[in-house]
PDB file of C-alpha atoms in Angstrom:
ATOM      1  CA  MET W 349     -12.362  78.219  62.611  1.00  0.00           C
ATOM      2  CA  GLY W 350     -15.728  78.394  64.348  1.00  0.00           C
ATOM      3  CA  LEU W 351     -17.483  81.439  65.705  1.00  0.00           C
ATOM      4  CA  PHE W 352     -15.597  81.311  69.026  1.00  0.00           C
ATOM      5  CA  GLY W 353     -12.229  80.107  67.782  1.00  0.00           C
ATOM      6  CA  GLY W 354     -13.033  76.377  67.804  1.00  0.00           C
ATOM      7  CA  LYS W 355     -12.606  74.020  64.890  1.00  0.00           C
ATOM      8  CA  ASN W 356     -15.455  73.398  62.494  1.00  0.00           C
ATOM      9  CA  LYS W 357     -17.475  70.426  63.628  1.00  0.00           C
ATOM     10  CA  MET W 358     -18.707  67.717  61.347  1.00  0.00           C
ATOM     11  CA  SER W 359     -22.382  68.232  60.538  1.00  0.00           C
ATOM     12  CA  ASP W 360     -24.919  65.637  61.672  1.00  0.00           C
ATOM     13  CA  ASN W 361     -25.534  64.868  57.990  1.00  0.00           C
ATOM     14  CA  GLU W 362     -21.850  64.221  57.317  1.00  0.00           C
ATOM     15  CA  ALA W 363     -21.464  62.163  60.505  1.00  0.00           C
ATOM     16  CA  LYS W 364     -24.416  59.964  59.492  1.00  0.00           C
ATOM     17  CA  ALA W 365     -23.029  59.609  55.946  1.00  0.00           C
ATOM     18  CA  ARG W 366     -19.615  58.544  57.259  1.00  0.00           C
ATOM     19  CA  GLU W 367     -21.262  56.096  59.675  1.00  0.00           C
ATOM     20  CA  LEU W 368     -23.185  54.513  56.780  1.00  0.00           C
ATOM     21  CA  LEU W 369     -20.086  54.414  54.573  1.00  0.00           C
ATOM     22  CA  GLU W 370     -18.124  52.728  57.328  1.00  0.00           C
ATOM     23  CA  LYS W 371     -20.875  50.146  57.855  1.00  0.00           C
ATOM     24  CA  GLN W 372     -21.054  49.515  54.117  1.00  0.00           C
ATOM     25  CA  LYS W 373     -17.265  49.121  53.955  1.00  0.00           C
ATOM     26  CA  ASN W 374     -17.366  46.618  56.831  1.00  0.00           C
ATOM     27  CA  LYS W 375     -20.255  44.733  55.172  1.00  0.00           C
ATOM     28  CA  GLU W 376     -22.586  45.470  58.087  1.00  0.00           C
ATOM     29  CA  LEU W 377     -25.259  46.652  55.632  1.00  0.00           C
ATOM     30  CA  SER W 378     -26.483  45.180  52.387  1.00  0.00           C
ATOM     31  CA  ASP W 379     -26.081  47.380  49.324  1.00  0.00           C
ATOM     32  CA  ALA W 380     -29.842  47.999  49.299  1.00  0.00           C
ATOM     33  CA  GLN W 381     -29.882  48.996  53.000  1.00  0.00           C
ATOM     34  CA  PHE W 382     -26.916  51.299  52.529  1.00  0.00           C
ATOM     35  CA  LEU W 383     -28.413  52.979  49.464  1.00  0.00           C
ATOM     36  CA  ARG W 384     -31.848  53.467  51.029  1.00  0.00           C
ATOM     37  CA  GLU W 385     -30.351  55.128  54.102  1.00  0.00           C
ATOM     38  CA  PHE W 386     -27.728  57.126  52.200  1.00  0.00           C
ATOM     39  CA  ALA W 387     -30.403  58.447  49.822  1.00  0.00           C
ATOM     40  CA  LYS W 388     -32.003  60.304  52.756  1.00  0.00           C
ATOM     41  CA  LEU W 389     -28.885  62.408  53.261  1.00  0.00           C
ATOM     42  CA  GLU W 390     -27.678  65.574  51.573  1.00  0.00           C
ATOM     43  CA  ILE W 391     -24.598  65.351  49.368  1.00  0.00           C
ATOM     44  CA  LEU W 392     -22.581  68.014  47.577  1.00  0.00           C
ATOM     45  CA  TYR W 393     -21.758  68.011  43.880  1.00  0.00           C
ATOM     46  CA  THR W 394     -21.227  70.354  40.971  1.00  0.00           C
ATOM     47  CA  THR W 395     -21.616  70.424  37.222  1.00  0.00           C
ATOM     48  CA  PRO W 396     -19.373  67.922  35.434  1.00  0.00           C
ATOM     49  CA  ALA W 397     -17.771  70.518  33.139  1.00  0.00           C
ATOM     50  CA  GLY W 398     -16.043  73.735  34.069  1.00  0.00           C
ATOM     51  CA  ASP W 399     -13.124  76.062  33.496  1.00  0.00           C
ATOM     52  CA  THR W 400      -9.524  75.214  34.164  1.00  0.00           C
ATOM     53  CA  ALA W 401      -7.158  77.733  35.729  1.00  0.00           C
ATOM     54  CA  GLU W 402      -6.112  78.547  32.125  1.00  0.00           C
ATOM     55  CA  GLY W 403      -9.709  79.374  31.167  1.00  0.00           C
ATOM     56  CA  LYS W 404     -10.341  76.256  29.074  1.00  0.00           C
ATOM     57  CA  MET W 405     -13.532  74.236  29.420  1.00  0.00           C
ATOM     58  CA  LYS W 406     -13.159  70.560  30.302  1.00  0.00           C
ATOM     59  CA  PHE W 407     -14.918  67.709  32.087  1.00  0.00           C
ATOM     60  CA  PHE W 408     -13.882  67.108  35.681  1.00  0.00           C
ATOM     61  CA  LEU W 409     -14.834  63.469  36.026  1.00  0.00           C
ATOM     62  CA  ILE W 410     -13.027  60.455  37.444  1.00  0.00           C
ATOM     63  CA  PRO W 411     -12.265  57.774  34.833  1.00  0.00           C
ATOM     64  CA  GLY W 412     -14.035  54.462  35.384  1.00  0.00           C
ATOM     65  CA  PRO W 413     -14.472  51.232  33.487  1.00  0.00           C
ATOM     66  CA  PRO W 414     -15.835  51.965  30.006  1.00  0.00           C
ATOM     67  CA  PRO W 415     -18.338  53.447  29.422  1.00  0.00           C
ATOM     68  CA  THR W 416     -18.415  55.022  32.907  1.00  0.00           C
ATOM     69  CA  ALA W 417     -16.927  58.346  33.996  1.00  0.00           C
ATOM     70  CA  TYR W 418     -17.683  59.124  37.639  1.00  0.00           C
ATOM     71  CA  MET W 419     -19.162  62.358  38.932  1.00  0.00           C
ATOM     72  CA  PRO W 420     -17.678  62.867  42.378  1.00  0.00           C
ATOM     73  CA  LEU W 421     -20.074  63.394  45.293  1.00  0.00           C
ATOM     74  CA  PHE W 422     -18.846  64.974  48.508  1.00  0.00           C
ATOM     75  CA  LEU W 423     -19.764  65.027  52.175  1.00  0.00           C
ATOM     76  CA  ASN W 424     -18.376  68.494  52.964  1.00  0.00           C
ATOM     77  CA  GLU W 425     -17.281  71.667  51.196  1.00  0.00           C
ATOM     78  CA  ALA W 426     -13.638  71.536  52.324  1.00  0.00           C
ATOM     79  CA  GLU W 427     -13.027  68.153  50.673  1.00  0.00           C
ATOM     80  CA  MET W 428     -14.875  69.287  47.559  1.00  0.00           C
ATOM     81  CA  LYS W 429     -12.759  72.438  47.265  1.00  0.00           C
ATOM     82  CA  LYS W 430      -9.543  70.479  47.832  1.00  0.00           C
ATOM     83  CA  PHE W 431     -10.520  67.948  45.145  1.00  0.00           C
ATOM     84  CA  TYR W 432     -11.230  70.588  42.497  1.00  0.00           C
ATOM     85  CA  ASP W 433      -8.193  72.688  43.439  1.00  0.00           C
ATOM     86  CA  GLN W 434      -5.989  69.636  42.837  1.00  0.00           C
ATOM     87  CA  ALA W 435      -7.823  68.907  39.584  1.00  0.00           C
ATOM     88  CA  GLY W 436      -7.165  72.457  38.358  1.00  0.00           C
ATOM     89  CA  ARG W 437     -10.777  73.608  38.271  1.00  0.00           C
ATOM     90  CA  LYS W 438     -11.090  77.367  38.600  1.00  0.00           C
ATOM     91  CA  ASN W 439     -14.593  78.134  39.856  1.00  0.00           C
ATOM     92  CA  PHE W 440     -17.617  75.952  40.479  1.00  0.00           C
ATOM     93  CA  LEU W 441     -21.020  76.018  42.082  1.00  0.00           C
ATOM     94  CA  ILE W 442     -21.612  73.892  45.136  1.00  0.00           C
ATOM     95  CA  LEU W 443     -24.915  72.147  44.622  1.00  0.00           C
ATOM     96  CA  LYS W 444     -26.766  70.270  47.354  1.00  0.00           C
ATOM     97  CA  GLY W 445     -29.238  67.451  46.955  1.00  0.00           C
ATOM     98  CA  THR W 446     -29.688  63.750  47.402  1.00  0.00           C
ATOM     99  CA  ILE W 447     -27.933  60.985  45.547  1.00  0.00           C
ATOM    100  CA  LEU W 448     -31.320  60.086  44.050  1.00  0.00           C
ATOM    101  CA  ASP W 449     -31.606  63.586  42.556  1.00  0.00           C
ATOM    102  CA  VAL W 450     -28.171  63.278  40.943  1.00  0.00           C
ATOM    103  CA  MET W 451     -28.826  59.721  39.688  1.00  0.00           C
ATOM    104  CA  LYS W 452     -32.016  60.783  37.919  1.00  0.00           C
ATOM    105  CA  VAL W 453     -30.104  63.512  36.049  1.00  0.00           C
ATOM    106  CA  CYS W 454     -27.285  61.087  35.176  1.00  0.00           C
ATOM    107  CA  ILE W 455     -29.757  58.491  33.874  1.00  0.00           C
ATOM    108  CA  SER W 456     -31.447  61.121  31.724  1.00  0.00           C
ATOM    109  CA  GLN W 457     -28.098  62.289  30.314  1.00  0.00           C
ATOM    110  CA  ASN W 458     -26.938  58.721  29.724  1.00  0.00           C
ATOM    111  CA  LYS W 459     -30.054  57.996  27.642  1.00  0.00           C
ATOM    112  CA  LYS W 460     -29.174  60.849  25.283  1.00  0.00           C
ATOM    113  CA  ASP W 461     -26.084  58.859  24.296  1.00  0.00           C
ATOM    114  CA  ASP W 462     -24.390  61.852  22.656  1.00  0.00           C
ATOM    115  CA  MET W 463     -21.138  61.480  24.608  1.00  0.00           C
ATOM    116  CA  ASN W 464     -18.348  58.928  24.428  1.00  0.00           C
ATOM    117  CA  PHE W 465     -18.986  58.076  28.094  1.00  0.00           C
ATOM    118  CA  HIS W 466     -21.876  57.626  30.515  1.00  0.00           C
ATOM    119  CA  TYR W 467     -22.149  59.165  33.944  1.00  0.00           C
ATOM    120  CA  GLY W 468     -21.633  57.066  37.030  1.00  0.00           C
ATOM    121  CA  LEU W 469     -21.173  58.336  40.581  1.00  0.00           C
ATOM    122  CA  MET W 470     -18.366  58.154  43.112  1.00  0.00           C
ATOM    123  CA  ILE W 471     -19.285  58.871  46.715  1.00  0.00           C
ATOM    124  CA  ASP W 472     -16.481  60.461  48.749  1.00  0.00           C
ATOM    125  CA  PRO W 473     -13.552  60.190  46.307  1.00  0.00           C
ATOM    126  CA  TRP W 474     -11.036  60.915  49.099  1.00  0.00           C
ATOM    127  CA  THR W 475     -11.736  58.098  51.534  1.00  0.00           C
ATOM    128  CA  TYR W 476     -14.449  55.595  50.662  1.00  0.00           C
ATOM    129  CA  LYS W 477     -14.595  55.810  46.858  1.00  0.00           C
ATOM    130  CA  VAL W 478     -17.952  54.016  46.642  1.00  0.00           C
ATOM    131  CA  THR W 479     -18.794  53.737  42.962  1.00  0.00           C
ATOM    132  CA  LEU W 480     -22.037  53.344  41.085  1.00  0.00           C
ATOM    133  CA  ASP W 481     -21.291  52.505  37.458  1.00  0.00           C
ATOM    134  CA  ALA W 482     -23.428  53.945  34.682  1.00  0.00           C
ATOM    135  CA  PRO W 483     -25.106  50.645  33.685  1.00  0.00           C
ATOM    136  CA  VAL W 484     -26.464  50.047  37.225  1.00  0.00           C
ATOM    137  CA  LEU W 485     -27.949  53.474  38.020  1.00  0.00           C
ATOM    138  CA  GLU W 486     -31.514  52.533  37.084  1.00  0.00           C
ATOM    139  CA  THR W 487     -31.257  49.394  39.241  1.00  0.00           C
ATOM    140  CA  VAL W 488     -29.923  51.493  42.126  1.00  0.00           C
ATOM    141  CA  VAL W 489     -32.900  53.852  41.857  1.00  0.00           C
ATOM    142  CA  ARG W 490     -35.192  50.821  42.050  1.00  0.00           C
ATOM    143  CA  MET W 491     -33.286  49.601  45.147  1.00  0.00           C
ATOM    144  CA  ILE W 492     -33.663  52.986  46.839  1.00  0.00           C
ATOM    145  CA  ASN W 493     -37.365  53.041  46.034  1.00  0.00           C
ATOM    146  CA  GLY W 494     -37.766  49.603  47.622  1.00  0.00           C
ATOM    147  CA  GLU W 495     -38.602  47.804  44.391  1.00  0.00           C
ATOM    148  CA  ILE W 496     -35.564  45.508  44.803  1.00  0.00           C
ATOM    149  CA  ASN W 497     -34.267  44.079  48.078  1.00  0.00           C
TER     150      ASN W 497
END
């Protein structure tokens, strides 16, 4: 509910993100074009591990093709809260940044190689489910930076 009883409106950031996702889905943008434009937008995410409702620590990642486990990235808080409620996560921080910020952290963690999986990313796990597998993250960063067309 908004300040004067209206419904919450979609932010300009979210509207632009959904427009880009729709264009990417309809193949109106190349992967490189999509990623460069999407990287300018703010996304929401949280730490990959957290407490369950029973107080046990676990990873809240989406299984992918080995060795990838996807960190979900969200376009709004309501969808993020719904996702983690359904996954049984008790409390979590809502972090804001760009996909490039998150990719750099994932790449760094993946190089440590002390887990039985590597981090990939899933943009909007409710609707679009755009995935970036762990082995391609460094290439994606290069695409965003304009090093690859």
